[in-house]
Short mmCIF file of C-alpha atoms in Angstrom, two decimals:
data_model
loop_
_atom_site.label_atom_id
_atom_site.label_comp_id
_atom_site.label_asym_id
_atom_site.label_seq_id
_atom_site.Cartn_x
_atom_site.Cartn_y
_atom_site.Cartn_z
CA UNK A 1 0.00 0.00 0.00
CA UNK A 2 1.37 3.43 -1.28
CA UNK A 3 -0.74 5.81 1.24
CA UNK A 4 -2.95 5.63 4.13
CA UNK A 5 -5.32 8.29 5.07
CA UNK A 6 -6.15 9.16 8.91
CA UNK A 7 -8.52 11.70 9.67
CA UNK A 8 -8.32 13.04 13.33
CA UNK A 9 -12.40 13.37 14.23
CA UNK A 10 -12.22 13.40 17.69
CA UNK A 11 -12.56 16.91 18.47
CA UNK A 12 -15.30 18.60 21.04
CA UNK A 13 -15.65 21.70 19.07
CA UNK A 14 -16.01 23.30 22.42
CA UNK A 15 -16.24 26.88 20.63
CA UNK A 16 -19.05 25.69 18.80
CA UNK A 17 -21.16 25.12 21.84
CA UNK A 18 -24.60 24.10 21.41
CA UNK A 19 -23.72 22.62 18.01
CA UNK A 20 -21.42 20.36 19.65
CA UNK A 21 -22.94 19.47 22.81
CA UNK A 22 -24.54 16.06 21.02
CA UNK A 23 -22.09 15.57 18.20
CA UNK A 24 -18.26 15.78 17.33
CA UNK A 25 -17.06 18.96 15.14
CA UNK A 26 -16.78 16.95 12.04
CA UNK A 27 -20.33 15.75 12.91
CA UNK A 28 -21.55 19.08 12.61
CA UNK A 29 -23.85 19.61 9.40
CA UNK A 30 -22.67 21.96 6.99
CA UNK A 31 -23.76 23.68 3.25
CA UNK A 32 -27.64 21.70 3.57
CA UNK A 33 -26.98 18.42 3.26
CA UNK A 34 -23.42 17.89 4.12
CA UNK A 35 -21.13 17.18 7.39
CA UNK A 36 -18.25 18.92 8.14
CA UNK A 37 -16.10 15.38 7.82
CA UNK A 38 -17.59 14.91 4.27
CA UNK A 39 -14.95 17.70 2.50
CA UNK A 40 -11.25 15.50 3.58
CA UNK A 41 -13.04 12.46 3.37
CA UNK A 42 -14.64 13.11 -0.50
CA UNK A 43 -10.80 14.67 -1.10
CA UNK A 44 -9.43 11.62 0.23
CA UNK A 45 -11.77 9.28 -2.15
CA UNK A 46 -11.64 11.59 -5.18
CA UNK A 47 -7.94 11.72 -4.70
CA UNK A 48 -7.76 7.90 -5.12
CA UNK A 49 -6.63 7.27 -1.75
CA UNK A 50 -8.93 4.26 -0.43
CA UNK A 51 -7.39 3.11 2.51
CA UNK A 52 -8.44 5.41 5.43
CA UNK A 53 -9.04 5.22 8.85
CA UNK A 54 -11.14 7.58 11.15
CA UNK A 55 -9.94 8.42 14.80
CA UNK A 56 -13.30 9.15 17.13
CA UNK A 57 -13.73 10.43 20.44
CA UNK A 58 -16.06 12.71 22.04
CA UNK A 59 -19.82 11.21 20.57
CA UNK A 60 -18.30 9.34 18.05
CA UNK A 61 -22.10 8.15 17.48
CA UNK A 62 -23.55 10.33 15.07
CA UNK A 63 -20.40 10.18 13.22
CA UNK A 64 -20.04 6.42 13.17
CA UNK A 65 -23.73 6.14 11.75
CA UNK A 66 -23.28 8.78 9.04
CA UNK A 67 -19.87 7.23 7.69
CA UNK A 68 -20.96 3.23 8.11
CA UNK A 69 -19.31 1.24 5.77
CA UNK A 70 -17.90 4.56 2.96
CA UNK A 71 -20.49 3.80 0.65
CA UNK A 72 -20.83 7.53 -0.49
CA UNK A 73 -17.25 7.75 -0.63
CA UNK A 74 -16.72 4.59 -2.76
CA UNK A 75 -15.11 3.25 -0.15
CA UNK A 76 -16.72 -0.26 0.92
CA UNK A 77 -15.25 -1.94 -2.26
CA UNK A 78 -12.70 -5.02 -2.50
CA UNK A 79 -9.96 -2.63 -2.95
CA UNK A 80 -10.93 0.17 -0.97
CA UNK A 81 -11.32 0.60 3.03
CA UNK A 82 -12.61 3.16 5.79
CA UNK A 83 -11.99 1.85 9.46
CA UNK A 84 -13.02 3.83 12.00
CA UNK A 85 -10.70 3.44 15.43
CA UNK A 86 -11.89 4.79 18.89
CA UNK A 87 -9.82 5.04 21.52
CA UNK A 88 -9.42 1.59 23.52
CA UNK A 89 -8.28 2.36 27.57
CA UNK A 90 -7.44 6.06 27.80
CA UNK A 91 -8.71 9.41 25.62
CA UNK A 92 -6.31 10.97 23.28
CA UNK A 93 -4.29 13.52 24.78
CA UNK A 94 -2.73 15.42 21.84
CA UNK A 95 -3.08 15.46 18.20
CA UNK A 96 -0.01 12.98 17.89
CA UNK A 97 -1.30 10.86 20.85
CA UNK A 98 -4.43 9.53 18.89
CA UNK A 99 -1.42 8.43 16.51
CA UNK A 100 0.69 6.90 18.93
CA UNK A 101 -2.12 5.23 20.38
CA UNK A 102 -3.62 3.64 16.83
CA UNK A 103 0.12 2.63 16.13
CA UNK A 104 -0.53 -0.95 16.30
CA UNK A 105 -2.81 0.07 13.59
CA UNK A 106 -0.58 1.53 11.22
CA UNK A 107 2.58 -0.99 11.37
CA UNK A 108 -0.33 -3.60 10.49
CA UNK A 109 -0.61 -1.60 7.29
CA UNK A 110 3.08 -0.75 7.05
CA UNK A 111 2.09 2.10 3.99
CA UNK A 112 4.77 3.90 2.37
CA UNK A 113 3.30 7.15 3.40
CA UNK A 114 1.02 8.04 6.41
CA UNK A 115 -1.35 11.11 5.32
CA UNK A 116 -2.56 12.91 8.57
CA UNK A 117 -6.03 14.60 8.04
CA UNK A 118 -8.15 17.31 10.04
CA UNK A 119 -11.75 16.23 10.11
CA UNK A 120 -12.72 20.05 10.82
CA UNK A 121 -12.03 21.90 7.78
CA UNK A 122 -14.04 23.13 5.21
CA UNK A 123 -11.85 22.89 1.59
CA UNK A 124 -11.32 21.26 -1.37
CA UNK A 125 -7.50 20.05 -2.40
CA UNK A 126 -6.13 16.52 -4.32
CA UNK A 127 -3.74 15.11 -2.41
CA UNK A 128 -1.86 13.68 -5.14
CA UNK A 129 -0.31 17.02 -5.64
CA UNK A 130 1.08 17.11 -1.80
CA UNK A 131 2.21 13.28 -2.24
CA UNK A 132 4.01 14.61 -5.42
CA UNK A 133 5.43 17.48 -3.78
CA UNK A 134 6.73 15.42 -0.91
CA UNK A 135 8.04 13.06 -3.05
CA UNK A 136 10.44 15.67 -5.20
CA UNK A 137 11.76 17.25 -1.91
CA UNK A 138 12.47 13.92 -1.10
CA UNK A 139 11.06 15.14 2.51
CA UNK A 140 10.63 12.83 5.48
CA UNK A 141 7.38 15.34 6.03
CA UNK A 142 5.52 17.33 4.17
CA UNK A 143 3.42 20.12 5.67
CA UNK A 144 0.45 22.04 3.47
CA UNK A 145 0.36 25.38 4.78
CA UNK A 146 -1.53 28.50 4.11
CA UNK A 147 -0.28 31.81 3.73
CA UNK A 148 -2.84 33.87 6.32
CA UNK A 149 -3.23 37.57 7.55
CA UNK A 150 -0.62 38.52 9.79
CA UNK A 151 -3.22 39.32 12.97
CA UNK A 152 -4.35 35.34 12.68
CA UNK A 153 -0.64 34.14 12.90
CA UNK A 154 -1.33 33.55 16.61
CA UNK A 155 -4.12 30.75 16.05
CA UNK A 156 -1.60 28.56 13.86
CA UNK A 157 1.20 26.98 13.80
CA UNK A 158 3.76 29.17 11.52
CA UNK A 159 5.95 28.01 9.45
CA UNK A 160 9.48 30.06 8.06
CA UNK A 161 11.03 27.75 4.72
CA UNK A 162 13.69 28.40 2.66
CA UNK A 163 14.26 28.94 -1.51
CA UNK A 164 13.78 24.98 -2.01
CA UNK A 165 10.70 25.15 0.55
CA UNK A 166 11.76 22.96 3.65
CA UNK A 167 10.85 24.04 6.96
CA UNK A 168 13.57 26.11 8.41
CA UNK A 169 11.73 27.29 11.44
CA UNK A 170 8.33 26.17 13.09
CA UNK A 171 6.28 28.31 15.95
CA UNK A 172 3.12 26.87 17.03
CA UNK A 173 0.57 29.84 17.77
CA UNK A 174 3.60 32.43 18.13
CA UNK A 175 1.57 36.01 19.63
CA UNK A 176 3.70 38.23 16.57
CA UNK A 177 6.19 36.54 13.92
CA UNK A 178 7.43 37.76 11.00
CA UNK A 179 6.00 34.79 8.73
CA UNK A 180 2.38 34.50 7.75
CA UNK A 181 2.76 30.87 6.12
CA UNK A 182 0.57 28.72 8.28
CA UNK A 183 0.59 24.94 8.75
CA UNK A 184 -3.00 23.81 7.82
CA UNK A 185 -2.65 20.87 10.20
CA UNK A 186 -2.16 18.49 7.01
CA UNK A 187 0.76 16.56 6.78
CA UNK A 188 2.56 13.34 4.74
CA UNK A 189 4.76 11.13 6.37
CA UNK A 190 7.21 8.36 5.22
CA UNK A 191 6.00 5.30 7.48
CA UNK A 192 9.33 5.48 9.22
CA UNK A 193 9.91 8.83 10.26
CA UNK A 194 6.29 9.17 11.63
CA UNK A 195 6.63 5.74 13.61
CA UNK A 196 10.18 6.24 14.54
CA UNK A 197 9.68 10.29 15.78
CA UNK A 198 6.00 8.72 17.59
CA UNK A 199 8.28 5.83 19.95
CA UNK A 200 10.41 8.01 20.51
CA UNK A 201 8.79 11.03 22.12
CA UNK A 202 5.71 9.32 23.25
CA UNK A 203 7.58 9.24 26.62
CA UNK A 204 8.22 12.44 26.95
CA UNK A 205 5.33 13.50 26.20
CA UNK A 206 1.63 12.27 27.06
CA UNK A 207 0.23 15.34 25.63
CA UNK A 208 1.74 14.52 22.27
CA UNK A 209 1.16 17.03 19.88
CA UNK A 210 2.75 17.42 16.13
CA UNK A 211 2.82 21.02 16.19
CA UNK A 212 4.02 21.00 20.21
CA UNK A 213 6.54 18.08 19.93
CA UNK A 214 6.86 15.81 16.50
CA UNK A 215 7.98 18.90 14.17
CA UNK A 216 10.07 20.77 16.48
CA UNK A 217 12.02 17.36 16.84
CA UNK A 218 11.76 16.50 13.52
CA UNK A 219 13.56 20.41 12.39
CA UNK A 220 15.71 21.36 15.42
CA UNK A 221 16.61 17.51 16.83
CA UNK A 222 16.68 15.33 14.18
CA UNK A 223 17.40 18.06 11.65
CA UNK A 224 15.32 16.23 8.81
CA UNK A 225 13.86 17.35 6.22
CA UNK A 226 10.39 19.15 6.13
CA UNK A 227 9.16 20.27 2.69
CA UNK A 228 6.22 22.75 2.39
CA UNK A 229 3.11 22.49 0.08
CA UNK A 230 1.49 26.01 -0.14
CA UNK A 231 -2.07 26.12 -1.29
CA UNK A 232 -3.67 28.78 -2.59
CA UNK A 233 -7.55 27.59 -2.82
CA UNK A 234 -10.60 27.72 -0.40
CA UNK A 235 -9.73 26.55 3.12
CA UNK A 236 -12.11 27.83 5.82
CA UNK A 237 -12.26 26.82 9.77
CA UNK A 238 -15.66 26.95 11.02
CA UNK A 239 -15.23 26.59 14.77
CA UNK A 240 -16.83 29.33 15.98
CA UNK A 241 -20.53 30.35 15.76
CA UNK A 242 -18.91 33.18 13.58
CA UNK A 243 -17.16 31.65 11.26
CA UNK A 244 -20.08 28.85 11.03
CA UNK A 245 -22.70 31.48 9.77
CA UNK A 246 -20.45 33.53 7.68
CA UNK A 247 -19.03 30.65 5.75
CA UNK A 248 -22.72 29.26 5.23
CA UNK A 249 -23.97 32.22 3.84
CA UNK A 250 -20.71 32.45 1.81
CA UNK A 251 -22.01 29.72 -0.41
CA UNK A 252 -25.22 31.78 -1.47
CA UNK A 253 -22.52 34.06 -3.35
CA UNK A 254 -22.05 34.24 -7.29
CA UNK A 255 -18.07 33.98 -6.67
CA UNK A 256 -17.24 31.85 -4.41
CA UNK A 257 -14.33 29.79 -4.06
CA UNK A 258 -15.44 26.94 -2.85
CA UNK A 259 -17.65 25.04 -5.91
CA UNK A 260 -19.95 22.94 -4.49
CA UNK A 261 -21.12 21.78 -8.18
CA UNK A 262 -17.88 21.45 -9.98
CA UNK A 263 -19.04 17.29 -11.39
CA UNK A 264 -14.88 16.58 -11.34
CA UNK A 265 -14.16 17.29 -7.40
CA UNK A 266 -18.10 16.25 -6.11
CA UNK A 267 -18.37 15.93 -2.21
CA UNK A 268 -20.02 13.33 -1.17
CA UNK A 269 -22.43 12.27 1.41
CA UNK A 270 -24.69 9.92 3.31
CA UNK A 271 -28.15 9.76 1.01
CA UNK A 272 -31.19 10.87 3.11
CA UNK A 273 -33.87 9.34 0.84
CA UNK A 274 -35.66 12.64 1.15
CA UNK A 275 -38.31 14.09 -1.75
CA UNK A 276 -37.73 16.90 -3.96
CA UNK A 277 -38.26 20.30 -2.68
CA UNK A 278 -41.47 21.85 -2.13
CA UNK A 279 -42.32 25.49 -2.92
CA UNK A 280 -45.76 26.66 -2.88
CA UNK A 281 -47.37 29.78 -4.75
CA UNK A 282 -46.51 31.93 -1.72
CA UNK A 283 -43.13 31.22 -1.10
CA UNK A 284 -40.13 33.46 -2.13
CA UNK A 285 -36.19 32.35 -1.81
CA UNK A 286 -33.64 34.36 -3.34
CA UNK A 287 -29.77 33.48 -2.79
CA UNK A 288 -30.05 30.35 -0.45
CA UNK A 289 -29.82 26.74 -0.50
CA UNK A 290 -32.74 24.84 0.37
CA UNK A 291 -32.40 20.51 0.77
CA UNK A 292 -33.65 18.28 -0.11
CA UNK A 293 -37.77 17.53 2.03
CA UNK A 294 -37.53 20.96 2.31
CA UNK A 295 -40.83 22.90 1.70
CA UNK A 296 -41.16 26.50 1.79
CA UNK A 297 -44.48 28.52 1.86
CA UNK A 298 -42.95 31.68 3.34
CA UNK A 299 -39.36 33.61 2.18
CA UNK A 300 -36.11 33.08 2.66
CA UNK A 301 -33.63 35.04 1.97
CA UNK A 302 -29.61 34.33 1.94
CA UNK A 303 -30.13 31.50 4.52
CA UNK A 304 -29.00 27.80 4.05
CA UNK A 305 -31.66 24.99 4.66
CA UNK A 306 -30.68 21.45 5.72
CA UNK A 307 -33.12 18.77 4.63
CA UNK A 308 -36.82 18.26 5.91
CA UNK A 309 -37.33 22.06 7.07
CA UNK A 310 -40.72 23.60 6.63
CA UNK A 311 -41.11 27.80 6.33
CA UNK A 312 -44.79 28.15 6.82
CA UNK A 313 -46.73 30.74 5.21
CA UNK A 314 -45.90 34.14 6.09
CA UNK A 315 -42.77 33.19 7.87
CA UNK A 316 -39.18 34.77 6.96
CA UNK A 317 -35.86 33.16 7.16
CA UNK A 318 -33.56 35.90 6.41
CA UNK A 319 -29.27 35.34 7.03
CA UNK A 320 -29.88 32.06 8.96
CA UNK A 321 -28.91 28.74 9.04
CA UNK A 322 -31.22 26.05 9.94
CA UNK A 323 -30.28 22.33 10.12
CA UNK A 324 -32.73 19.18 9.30
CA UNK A 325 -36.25 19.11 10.22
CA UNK A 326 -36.84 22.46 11.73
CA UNK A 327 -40.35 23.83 11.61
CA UNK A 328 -40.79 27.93 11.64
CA UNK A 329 -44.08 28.50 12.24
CA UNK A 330 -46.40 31.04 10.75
CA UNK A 331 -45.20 34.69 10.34
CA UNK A 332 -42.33 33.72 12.27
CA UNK A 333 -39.41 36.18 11.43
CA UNK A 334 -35.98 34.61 11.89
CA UNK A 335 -32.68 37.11 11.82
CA UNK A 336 -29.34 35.94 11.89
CA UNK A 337 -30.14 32.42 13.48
CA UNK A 338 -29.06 28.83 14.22
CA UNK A 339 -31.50 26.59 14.63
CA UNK A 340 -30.21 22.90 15.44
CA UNK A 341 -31.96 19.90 14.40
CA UNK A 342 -36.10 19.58 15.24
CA UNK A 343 -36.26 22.46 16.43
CA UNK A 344 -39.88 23.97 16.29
CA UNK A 345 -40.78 28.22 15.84
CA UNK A 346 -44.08 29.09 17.14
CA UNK A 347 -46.07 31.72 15.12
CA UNK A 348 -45.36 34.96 15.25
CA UNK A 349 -42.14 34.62 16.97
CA UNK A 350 -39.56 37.16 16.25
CA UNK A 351 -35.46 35.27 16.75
CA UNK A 352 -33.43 38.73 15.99
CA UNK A 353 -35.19 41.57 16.90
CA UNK A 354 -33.39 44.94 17.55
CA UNK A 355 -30.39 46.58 17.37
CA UNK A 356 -29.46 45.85 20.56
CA UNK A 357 -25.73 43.22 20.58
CA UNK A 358 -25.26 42.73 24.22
CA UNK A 359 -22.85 39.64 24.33
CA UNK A 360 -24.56 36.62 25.62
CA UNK A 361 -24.64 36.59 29.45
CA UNK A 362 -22.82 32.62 29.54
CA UNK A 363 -21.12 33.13 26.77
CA UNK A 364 -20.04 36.28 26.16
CA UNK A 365 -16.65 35.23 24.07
CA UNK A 366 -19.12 33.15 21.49
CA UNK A 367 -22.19 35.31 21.31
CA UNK A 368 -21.54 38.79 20.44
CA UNK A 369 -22.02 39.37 16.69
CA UNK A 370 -25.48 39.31 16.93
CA UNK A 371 -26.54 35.79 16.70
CA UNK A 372 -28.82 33.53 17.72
CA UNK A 373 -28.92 29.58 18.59
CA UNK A 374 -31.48 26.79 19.68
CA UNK A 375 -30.13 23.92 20.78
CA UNK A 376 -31.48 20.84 18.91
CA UNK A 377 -35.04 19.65 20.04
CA UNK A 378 -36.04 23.01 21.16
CA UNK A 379 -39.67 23.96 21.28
CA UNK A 380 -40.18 28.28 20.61
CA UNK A 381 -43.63 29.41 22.40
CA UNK A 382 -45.39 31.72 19.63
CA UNK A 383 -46.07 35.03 19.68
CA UNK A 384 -42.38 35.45 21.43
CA UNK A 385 -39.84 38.28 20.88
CA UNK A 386 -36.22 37.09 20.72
CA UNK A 387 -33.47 39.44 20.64
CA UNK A 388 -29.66 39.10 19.66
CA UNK A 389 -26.87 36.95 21.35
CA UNK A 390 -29.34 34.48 22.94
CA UNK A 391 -28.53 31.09 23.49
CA UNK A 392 -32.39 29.20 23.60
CA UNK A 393 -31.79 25.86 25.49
CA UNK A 394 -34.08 22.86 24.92
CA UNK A 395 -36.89 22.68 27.52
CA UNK A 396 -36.08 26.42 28.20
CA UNK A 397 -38.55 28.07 29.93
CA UNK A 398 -39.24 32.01 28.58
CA UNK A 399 -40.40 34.63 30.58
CA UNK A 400 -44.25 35.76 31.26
CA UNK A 401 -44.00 38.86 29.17
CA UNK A 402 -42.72 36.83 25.88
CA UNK A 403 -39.35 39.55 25.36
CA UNK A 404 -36.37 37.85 25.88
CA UNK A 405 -33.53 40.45 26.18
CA UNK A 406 -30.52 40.26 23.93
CA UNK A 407 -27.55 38.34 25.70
CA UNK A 408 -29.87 36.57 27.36
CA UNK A 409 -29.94 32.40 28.14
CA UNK A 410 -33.28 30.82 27.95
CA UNK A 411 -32.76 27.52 30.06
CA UNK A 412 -34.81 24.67 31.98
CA UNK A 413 -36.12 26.18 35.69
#
């Protein structure tokens, strides 16, 4: 076997709160239809790598029952494998840790080169061209790294390379540096140097991390050699509530980068046997993406619709996402919004009203754009008035007068 694929899926997603609370980041629906883990895993198929394996954690459920045996991905044929590993006595402490600890794993496949995978990250890219690259360095690693806006340097790890483009210097999440060329958390190994660099600093370290501990070894220990891929296309973290909405709505745009409908790079996902669409003489939609079940009496407007939702009549979804089988009721009006899965709108409930952004009152470092989320199951009395920054907990009890402030938590008594 020439490569095998592992996709790190374990992560919590803590930043993404009440998206995460029930599901894994890569779990996380994204563009309608889609999961986050769907983009590296339809890169890995579409790049001809069918040999992959999938390292859970935290409610590895959902995830295990969306990727079964890789059928979307082409992946449950004779020549082709996904294996999904979850972590046997102890959780995984570090990115390199869930390595270490799948080891076993790995020198059972013995591959000539060990791909290492985010499941968290929103992008399209053929890993044939990093294999290639790594391959004419004649690297022992190969990071793909992203060149990024100087005032983000201090969320990666940076990366400083010389004319050929090996890794001279390496900084994770350094507070100024004068290189923007960030490590997009992507990396090829030869099967030696990642197994070799694993046993050895496995005791060192039980948080084992490749940005905190394999590459520094591998540059300032070892002194090996650590070529660079730069890419230049789409690549988009959505861990925040932020970055979640804005890069929804991005995909309602005429230009966008990332082409969800180019037929030689498809992603691919789980089939929901769902019918078409549903719009009915009163509905109106202009610049959104509406499912599959999906039917839409009211308007929506630059929103993203994940299968099975129903806009009644009247009703308007404007700069929202909502996620599968969400029910707004009847001149509901719904304002920069996240509505997890089943969640039900009562009539005439404003989510969004005002101008007033007070940052949410639990979460003050996550809500304070001016968004709104219900957690998944939530039932919305009607005739309510939501404002900004609220976090709307299922079984959340609201208060006599129907105004919930902005920044506010709705919770159980």
């Amino acid at each position: 076997m020439e490569t095998l694929a592992l996709i790190l899926a374990g992560g919590r997603g803590s930043r993404l709160d009440l998206l995460s609370q029930r599901r894994s980041k890569p779990a996380v629906p994204f563009a309608g239809k889609f999961r986050i883990i769907d983009f590296p895993l339809s890169n890995a198929s579409n790049s001809g790598i069918m040999d992959i394996a999938i390292l859970t954690q935290y409610l590895p459920h959902s995830l295990n029952e969306h990727i079964g045996s890789g059928k979307p991905w082409d992946l449950d044929r004779r020549d082709s494998q996904v294996t999904i590993l979850h972590p046997h006595n102890s959780w995984y402490m570090g990115t390199a840790d869930a390595v270490n600890k799948n080891l076993d794993f790995i020198k059972r496949k013995k591959p000539k080169y060990v791909l290492i995978l985010s499941g968290d990250h929103i992008y399209k890219m053929d890993y044939r061209k990093l294999i290639n690259r790594h391959k004419e360095l004649n690297a022992e690693m190969t990071i793909a790294c992203k060149v990024v806006p100087f005032e983000d340097v201090s969320r990666f790890g940076i990366i400083e390379a010389n004319e050929e483009g090996l890794v001279e210097k390496f900084v994770e999440k350094p507070k100024t540096s004068t290189s923007n060329l960030a490590s997009m958390g992507i990396y090829v190994f030869n099967y030696d140097t990642l197994v070799n660099s694993i046993e050895l600093k496995r005791e060192e370290h039980e948080d084992l991390d490749f940005g905190n501990h394999i590459i520094p070894y591998l540059i300032y220990e070892k002194k090996a050699r650590i070529g660079t891929y730069k890419y230049y296309d789409y690549w988009q973290d959505v861990g925040t509530y932020d970055s979640y909405l804005d890069t929804s709505l991005e995909l309602n745009q005429k230009a966008l980068e990332l082409d969800l409908y180019d037929p030689t790079w498809k992603i691919y996902t789980k089939a929901t046997g769902n019918p078409p669409v549903k719009l009915t003489d009163t509905a109106k939609i202009s610049e959104s993406l509406i499912s599959d079940g999906s039917i839409i009496e009211g308007t929506v407007i630059n929103s993203v619709l994940s299968p099975g939702v129903y806009v009644r009549k009247g009703a308007v979804v404007k700069d929202s996402v909502l996620l599968n089988n969400v029910i707004v009721g009847e001149n509901a009006k719904l304002d920069r919004v996240i509505a997890d899965k089943n969640v039900i709108i009562g009539r005439n409930t404003i989510i969004g009203f005002g101008a007033d952004k007070t940052p949410n009152d639990e979460k003050p470092n996550l809500l304070y754009s001016g968004i709104t989320v219900v957690e998944r199951d939530a039932m919305i009395d009607s005739d309510l008035k939501i404002g900004r920054n609220c976090r709307i907990l299922r079984d959340g009890k609201f208060p006599e007068n129907k105004i919930v402030k902005s920044g506010t938590t709705i919770k159980p008594e």
